[in-house]
Structures are given as structure tokens and as C-alpha cells.
XYZ file of C-alpha atoms in Angstrom:
411
model
C -35.884 -33.974 -23.398
C -37.170 -31.398 -25.897
C -38.099 -32.867 -29.253
C -37.793 -30.869 -32.431
C -39.642 -32.216 -35.438
C -38.806 -30.846 -38.746
C -43.867 -64.677 -10.532
C -42.959 -67.334 -13.182
C -40.884 -64.700 -14.845
C -38.980 -64.036 -11.635
C -38.059 -67.720 -11.349
C -36.824 -67.699 -14.923
C -34.746 -64.589 -14.265
C -33.135 -66.131 -11.204
C -32.496 -69.455 -12.946
C -30.882 -67.894 -16.025
C -28.216 -65.375 -15.036
C -27.749 -64.193 -18.609
C -31.128 -64.722 -20.228
C -31.818 -63.194 -23.622
C -34.449 -60.464 -24.276
C -37.145 -61.267 -21.768
C -40.186 -59.138 -20.957
C -39.996 -57.923 -17.348
C -42.693 -56.227 -15.286
C -41.870 -53.527 -12.749
C -42.450 -55.787 -9.732
C -40.532 -58.684 -11.297
C -37.574 -56.390 -11.964
C -37.476 -55.275 -8.326
C -37.687 -58.848 -7.031
C -34.994 -60.052 -9.420
C -32.698 -57.203 -8.367
C -33.155 -58.076 -4.682
C -32.460 -61.786 -5.122
C -29.780 -61.860 -7.800
C -27.403 -59.058 -6.852
C -23.706 -59.648 -6.130
C -23.436 -56.372 -4.214
C -26.217 -57.444 -1.840
C -24.716 -60.912 -1.523
C -21.452 -59.285 -0.435
C -23.272 -57.192 2.158
C -25.111 -60.237 3.505
C -21.803 -62.103 3.843
C -20.339 -59.201 5.818
C -23.343 -59.243 8.146
C -22.928 -62.996 8.640
C -19.233 -62.507 9.393
C -19.969 -59.846 12.009
C -22.530 -62.137 13.635
C -19.986 -64.922 13.823
C -17.490 -62.614 15.507
C -19.905 -61.377 18.167
C -19.857 -64.697 20.033
C -16.118 -64.375 20.707
C -16.179 -60.702 21.639
C -16.587 -61.202 25.413
C -14.569 -64.386 25.782
C -11.521 -64.564 28.072
C -8.093 -64.103 26.484
C -6.161 -67.229 25.590
C -4.194 -68.712 28.523
C -0.437 -68.280 28.438
C 2.022 -71.161 28.887
C 5.272 -70.338 30.671
C 8.347 -72.598 30.790
C 11.960 -72.087 31.772
C 14.769 -72.541 34.306
C 14.664 -70.496 37.474
C 17.555 -69.587 39.811
C 20.260 -71.319 37.756
C 23.726 -70.445 39.162
C 26.115 -69.007 36.592
C 29.275 -68.700 38.718
C 31.025 -70.575 41.498
C 31.697 -74.267 41.912
C 28.110 -75.254 40.990
C 27.741 -72.981 37.955
C 25.221 -74.219 35.417
C 24.308 -77.299 37.461
C 20.583 -77.924 37.908
C 20.712 -80.221 40.940
C 23.186 -78.657 43.336
C 21.196 -75.777 44.878
C 17.777 -75.590 46.488
C 16.262 -72.721 44.496
C 17.222 -74.074 41.049
C 14.304 -75.595 39.213
C 12.812 -76.316 35.799
C 9.498 -74.441 35.829
C 6.303 -75.005 33.814
C 3.225 -72.909 34.382
C -0.048 -71.540 32.997
C -1.354 -67.976 33.277
C -4.910 -66.726 32.701
C -5.988 -63.096 32.508
C -9.478 -62.020 33.612
C -10.535 -58.642 32.138
C -13.056 -56.854 34.304
C -16.703 -57.570 33.635
C -17.464 -54.023 32.432
C -14.775 -54.314 29.762
C -16.123 -57.650 28.535
C -19.657 -56.270 28.355
C -18.447 -53.189 26.498
C -16.600 -55.357 23.972
C -19.764 -57.363 23.430
C -21.762 -54.169 22.921
C -19.185 -52.888 20.447
C -19.353 -56.126 18.459
C -23.169 -56.001 18.497
C -23.090 -52.434 17.180
C -20.809 -53.556 14.337
C -23.423 -56.156 13.393
C -26.133 -53.498 13.277
C -23.833 -51.192 11.328
C -23.269 -53.928 8.742
C -27.018 -54.559 8.596
C -27.637 -50.837 8.077
C -25.082 -50.742 5.254
C -26.853 -53.691 3.666
C -30.183 -51.866 3.995
C -28.703 -48.821 2.271
C -27.351 -51.003 -0.533
C -30.726 -52.743 -0.957
C -32.553 -49.439 -1.233
C -29.980 -48.083 -3.669
C -30.399 -51.169 -5.872
C -34.200 -50.911 -5.747
C -34.169 -47.226 -6.711
C -31.726 -47.744 -9.581
C -33.682 -50.751 -10.868
C -37.042 -48.992 -10.618
C -35.769 -45.862 -12.361
C -34.154 -47.898 -15.141
C -37.394 -49.844 -15.709
C -39.442 -46.641 -15.900
C -36.981 -45.095 -18.361
C -37.150 -48.219 -20.534
C -40.952 -48.363 -20.352
C -41.400 -44.812 -21.574
C -38.641 -45.078 -24.162
C -40.552 -48.016 -25.658
C -43.814 -46.048 -25.628
C -42.201 -43.010 -27.221
C -40.615 -45.223 -29.843
C -43.981 -46.792 -30.710
C -45.583 -43.361 -30.923
C -42.859 -41.897 -33.132
C -42.866 -44.895 -35.487
C -46.635 -44.730 -35.845
C -46.427 -40.995 -36.573
C -43.714 -41.648 -39.159
C -45.929 -44.156 -40.943
C -48.795 -41.688 -40.832
C -46.694 -38.937 -42.397
C -45.314 -41.289 -45.055
C -48.847 -41.913 -46.240
C -48.980 -38.243 -47.184
C -45.995 -38.493 -49.554
C -48.012 -39.810 -52.547
C -50.687 -37.197 -51.852
C -48.029 -34.472 -51.797
C -46.498 -35.692 -55.058
C -49.914 -35.754 -56.726
C -50.722 -32.296 -55.461
C -47.465 -30.924 -56.794
C -47.977 -32.661 -60.128
C -51.498 -31.257 -60.447
C -50.374 -27.762 -59.525
C -52.585 -27.548 -56.432
C -49.519 -27.448 -54.186
C -46.155 -25.802 -54.482
C -43.007 -27.963 -54.733
C -41.793 -26.381 -51.489
C -44.640 -28.135 -49.669
C -43.244 -31.493 -50.723
C -39.818 -30.474 -49.429
C -41.371 -29.410 -46.114
C -42.972 -32.847 -45.755
C -39.637 -34.510 -46.434
C -38.010 -32.284 -43.834
C -40.582 -33.297 -41.223
C -40.070 -36.964 -42.076
C -36.350 -36.599 -41.496
C -37.075 -34.856 -38.207
C -39.214 -37.765 -37.028
C -36.547 -40.263 -38.094
C -33.978 -38.268 -36.134
C -36.273 -38.312 -33.076
C -36.614 -42.098 -33.414
C -32.835 -42.452 -33.431
C -32.581 -40.401 -30.229
C -35.300 -42.479 -28.558
C -33.529 -45.690 -29.562
C -30.420 -44.396 -27.798
C -32.520 -43.763 -24.673
C -33.977 -47.253 -24.886
C -30.589 -48.924 -25.296
C -29.143 -46.986 -22.348
C -32.128 -47.920 -20.149
C -31.833 -51.564 -21.189
C -28.145 -51.591 -20.293
C -28.822 -50.075 -16.867
C -31.696 -52.467 -16.132
C -29.646 -55.459 -17.294
C -26.934 -54.464 -14.815
C -29.347 -55.202 -11.951
C -31.463 -58.121 -13.215
C -28.903 -60.002 -15.355
C -31.077 -60.060 -18.489
C -29.639 -59.031 -21.839
C -31.850 -56.533 -23.695
C -34.809 -56.667 -21.267
C -38.233 -55.475 -22.399
C -40.400 -53.471 -20.017
C -43.764 -55.226 -19.839
C -46.993 -54.191 -18.143
C -48.303 -50.903 -16.860
C -46.115 -48.247 -15.326
C -46.257 -47.731 -11.542
C -48.863 -45.353 -10.168
C -47.846 -41.708 -10.217
C -49.882 -40.891 -7.096
C -48.157 -40.801 -3.708
C -49.109 -40.244 -0.076
C -46.787 -37.495 1.139
C -47.978 -37.722 4.748
C -47.248 -41.442 4.939
C -43.756 -40.938 3.525
C -42.976 -38.300 6.144
C -44.164 -40.592 8.932
C -41.831 -43.354 7.763
C -38.668 -41.244 7.787
C -37.585 -42.778 11.102
C -37.467 -46.176 9.365
C -35.206 -44.926 6.590
C -31.980 -46.975 6.198
C -29.915 -43.785 6.411
C -31.171 -43.120 9.928
C -30.753 -46.772 10.874
C -27.144 -46.453 9.746
C -26.728 -43.282 11.821
C -28.310 -44.966 14.850
C -25.909 -47.894 14.522
C -22.962 -45.486 14.331
C -24.156 -43.714 17.512
C -24.564 -47.064 19.259
C -21.049 -48.100 18.263
C -19.584 -44.811 19.508
C -21.398 -45.161 22.837
C -20.038 -48.701 23.180
C -16.581 -47.237 22.591
C -17.160 -44.828 25.491
C -18.146 -47.689 27.782
C -15.060 -49.626 26.747
C -12.801 -46.630 27.425
C -14.342 -46.113 30.877
C -13.933 -49.803 31.665
C -10.164 -49.349 31.306
C -10.220 -47.524 34.642
C -11.300 -50.699 36.408
C -8.626 -53.236 37.371
C -8.131 -56.508 35.522
C -7.091 -59.690 37.274
C -4.862 -62.638 36.517
C -3.965 -66.040 37.980
C -0.899 -68.176 37.340
C 0.025 -71.711 38.426
C 3.615 -72.960 38.139
C 5.169 -76.362 38.781
C 8.884 -76.439 39.588
C 10.931 -79.632 39.072
C 13.995 -79.812 41.369
C 16.505 -82.399 42.494
C 15.004 -85.279 44.489
C 16.973 -84.153 47.507
C 15.064 -80.884 47.602
C 11.613 -81.899 46.293
C 9.372 -80.313 43.651
C 7.380 -77.118 44.255
C 4.109 -75.550 43.145
C 3.453 -71.805 43.005
C 0.051 -70.099 42.736
C 0.091 -66.362 42.071
C -2.498 -63.686 41.482
C -2.146 -60.301 39.741
C -4.152 -57.130 39.349
C -3.638 -54.084 37.152
C -3.239 -50.726 38.875
C -4.809 -47.868 36.866
C -3.166 -45.299 39.098
C -2.174 -42.848 36.363
C -5.644 -42.453 34.835
C -5.102 -38.766 34.125
C -2.356 -39.568 31.624
C -3.665 -42.901 30.327
C -7.361 -43.712 30.628
C -8.847 -40.208 30.906
C -7.576 -38.977 27.513
C -8.971 -42.107 25.869
C -12.319 -41.570 27.580
C -12.415 -37.957 26.435
C -11.628 -38.996 22.864
C -14.355 -41.678 22.917
C -16.890 -39.202 24.329
C -16.009 -36.711 21.609
C -16.504 -39.423 19.006
C -19.918 -40.283 20.478
C -20.939 -36.623 20.467
C -19.807 -36.346 16.848
C -21.853 -39.425 15.905
C -24.947 -37.909 17.529
C -24.377 -34.625 15.705
C -23.967 -36.473 12.410
C -27.246 -38.287 13.037
C -29.030 -34.975 13.565
C -27.479 -33.681 10.357
C -28.676 -36.792 8.510
C -32.211 -36.194 9.820
C -32.184 -32.619 8.544
C -30.680 -33.611 5.207
C -33.203 -36.420 4.781
C -36.148 -34.151 5.580
C -34.857 -31.489 3.184
C -34.288 -34.042 0.428
C -37.773 -35.448 0.896
C -39.324 -31.987 0.597
C -37.247 -31.268 -2.515
C -38.264 -34.581 -4.098
C -41.918 -33.893 -3.240
C -41.679 -30.462 -4.858
C -40.148 -32.007 -7.973
C -42.941 -34.590 -8.114
C -45.678 -31.978 -7.671
C -44.200 -29.776 -10.394
C -43.841 -32.663 -12.835
C -47.366 -33.885 -12.065
C -48.912 -30.440 -12.654
C -47.063 -30.008 -15.959
C -48.067 -33.474 -17.132
C -51.751 -33.020 -16.287
C -51.887 -29.550 -17.814
C -50.434 -30.760 -21.101
C -52.592 -33.899 -21.166
C -55.882 -32.294 -20.177
C -55.597 -28.892 -21.849
C -53.008 -28.837 -24.629
C -53.509 -32.320 -26.094
C -57.251 -31.929 -26.911
C -56.494 -28.673 -28.701
C -53.695 -30.194 -30.785
C -55.814 -33.219 -31.729
C -58.733 -31.030 -32.705
C -56.459 -28.849 -34.811
C -55.046 -31.897 -36.648
C -58.560 -33.221 -37.296
C -59.814 -29.849 -38.522
C -56.847 -29.338 -40.856
C -57.312 -32.844 -42.265
C -61.021 -32.225 -42.861
C -60.307 -28.823 -44.417
C -57.725 -30.365 -46.728
C -60.250 -32.997 -47.832
C -62.720 -30.202 -48.529
C -60.147 -28.211 -50.472
C -59.979 -25.360 -47.969
C -56.505 -26.114 -46.557
C -53.167 -27.009 -48.032
C -51.223 -30.186 -47.466
C -48.606 -28.094 -45.706
C -51.239 -27.118 -43.098
C -52.039 -30.797 -42.466
C -48.378 -31.745 -42.111
C -47.752 -28.850 -39.753
C -50.703 -29.825 -37.545
C -49.726 -33.513 -37.439
C -46.108 -32.671 -36.673
C -47.186 -30.373 -33.862
C -49.418 -33.123 -32.471
C -46.543 -35.618 -32.503
C -44.284 -33.085 -30.835
C -46.852 -32.537 -28.085
C -47.561 -36.242 -27.584
C -43.855 -36.953 -27.178
C -43.562 -34.066 -24.739
C -46.534 -35.395 -22.747
C -44.931 -38.831 -22.537
C -41.740 -37.138 -21.367
C -43.681 -35.298 -18.670
C -45.480 -38.467 -17.631
C -42.157 -40.278 -17.395
C -40.765 -37.484 -15.213
C -43.803 -37.690 -12.922
C -43.703 -41.469 -12.593
C -39.927 -41.427 -12.079
C -40.313 -38.877 -9.290
C -43.048 -41.000 -7.690
C -40.942 -44.166 -7.938
C -37.967 -42.403 -6.376
C -40.160 -41.215 -3.501
C -41.801 -44.580 -2.878
C -38.608 -46.610 -3.103
C -36.423 -44.021 -1.411
C -38.609 -43.094 1.541
C -41.234 -45.831 1.849
C -40.962 -48.705 4.300
C -38.835 -51.513 2.830
C -38.847 -49.659 -0.472
C -42.612 -49.998 -0.962
């Protein structure tokens, strides 16, 4: 933004879902967001549900109970009589289907891939929460620092008001100089209002993740330095790639399931037939097997569709790898640019602005500079100090995004 001038805490956060105005360190904010987050709780419940379902994925189908009347005559002298003919019987039986072993294993693999897919989604959600929480904390931290700086500068400039009035009254300064000072005071007050808006917005965003009303960023900001080589080495552990790997695994399980449809399934049935005592009861034991004899019109199209889906999942994974690598390089470039601008302003421009303000103040005390020169120098120094804080915030934010977005487990 361009300014124009004219451990015990974590326990408390978790115990009090809507605590009032508590100081929160960066690490405490991250821990609170991980452990008190409805979105993550929902993801964990989905993972638990998928794990419960995996145990039943390769079980046999439920047996089927069959009951009825067989060979009942419907015409002639014995129509609708159960005990007059040999074949007539009241039948009760049980059937059990036995899917082929390859199909059962494929179903188990598909269920296992759904568990890993749910875990990958949870990992993505965790990283998203960590990034949002870390960025909100950094924004709040620097908004507080900028607010302290601007308020201190305002008090410093207000001390010059009596001096300006005396100078105007004595004729050593023009009335316009007093108006210029007032204008700069209003400019600082306007900057303070803008910073307060930034602070309130950052507080609202941080409170969304740690359930603290009006949190206060406490402690030092995270380090701005990063290890680019280490981040690149950890790309394979990124939740986005874990999600892509789970999707590929699920698609491959779908291919195995489709191919298993070409193998025959089996079934067994046992029936007990109750007949008239003159004929005696009977028992029947039957077996069955499916005949995938029209695979070209039934199973083969499904296999081709599953193979296409697996190929698409692999292609999407490769695209995710490329996108992730490109995004990492772009984020690294943004961090390097912000870091260079911050260091240049802090190490080169800031000493010059401070020296100018000191020299103008000394010259004014010696009668060789006007009050307007002092106000101009102090206003320029405030402008630069706010800009340096803005650049530092941009650098730290970029570093936090890199560490939480690409580091292992968000570290």
C-alpha cells in the first residue's frame, strides 16, 4: 500500500472457543487453527467413515432367501391342491453368490484408494488453513507495528504545533507554514485510519481460524529467510501431489475392477421342498456360474472407459506437477523481489532520510532552516518508514506462504 502524508496460550484458546482479545504468537495461532477447526474436523470424520467402509468392501453379498410353491396344478380335477401330485411342493431355500476373487480384491483396492483420497483432501484442507492463518497473523502483526509507528509520528508532529504558532506570531515563519503542518497532521491521521482498517480486517480473518475475538499478534514475526533448495526437494510430499497420486490409484483400481468383470462369478443354492407324506420331502442343491460370453459388447467397453479414466488421472497428475513447480518458482521470484526491495529501502534509503530529518532539526535549532523544512523531512521519514514496514510485511508474507505451502507438514 502506498502511503501519502500530507503453549499455555494454546490451551486457553482451545478451552475458550470465543475468548476475548487475547495475545497470540505465530506458532500458537497455527496450533490453534489445526486443533480447533470445524472444516478439519469434517475432513477427519470423512476419513474415519471411509476407513469404516473399507472392511466391508470385499465381503460376500448378502444371502438370498427364496420361498414359494412349485408345480402347483391350476387346471384339471386336482387344480390348486397341494397334496394330490408328486411334483407339487412348498419350497424354502437359501442362495449365496460368490464374486470372483479378482473382483473382491479390486473392490478392496478401490475402497482403500478412497481412504487415501479422503486423507489427501484433509491434507489439502490442513495446509490451506495453515496458510490462511499464517498470512492473517502476519498482516495483523505488521498492521499493529505500522499503527504504533504512525501514532508515534503523529505525536511527534503535534509537538511542533506550539513551535509553529510561536514562529508565526513572532514573524519568523509565514502563516502558510502553519497550514502546511496542519495538512501533514491530517495526512497522518488519515493514514492511521487506513491502518486501523487493515488491522480490523486482519483480526477478523485470524479470528475465523482460531476462534478468538479481536486477537492481538504477539511476539516476533517469522523469519523472512528461506531455503529454496529444500522446498524444491519436498515437492513430492506436497498434499496436491498426494491427492493426485490417490486419484491415480483409485482410477487404476477401477481398471482392475472392470477387468475382473470378465471372470465368471459363482453361486450356490439349497432348497427344501415340503410335499405330501405319501410322496416325501425333497432337497435340492444347485450351483450357478455367470457366462461373460459377450465381452465385446459388455465388459470390454467398460474396461476401455476405465483405462481412459486412469490415463486421464495420470495426465492430470503430470499437469499438477508442472503447475506446482511453476507456482513455486513464481512464489520464489516474488519473495526474492520483495526481499531485495525491503533490504534496499532499509539499508540505503532509511539512513539518508533519518540523517536528513536530524540535519533539518539541527538547522532549525540554529536558525538556518525553517519549520516547514523540519516538517517536510519528518513527514518524508514517516512515509519511508511506513513503506519499509510494508515491504518487510510483503517479504515475510511471501516467506510464510512458501514455508507453509511447500514445506513438509507446513513447516
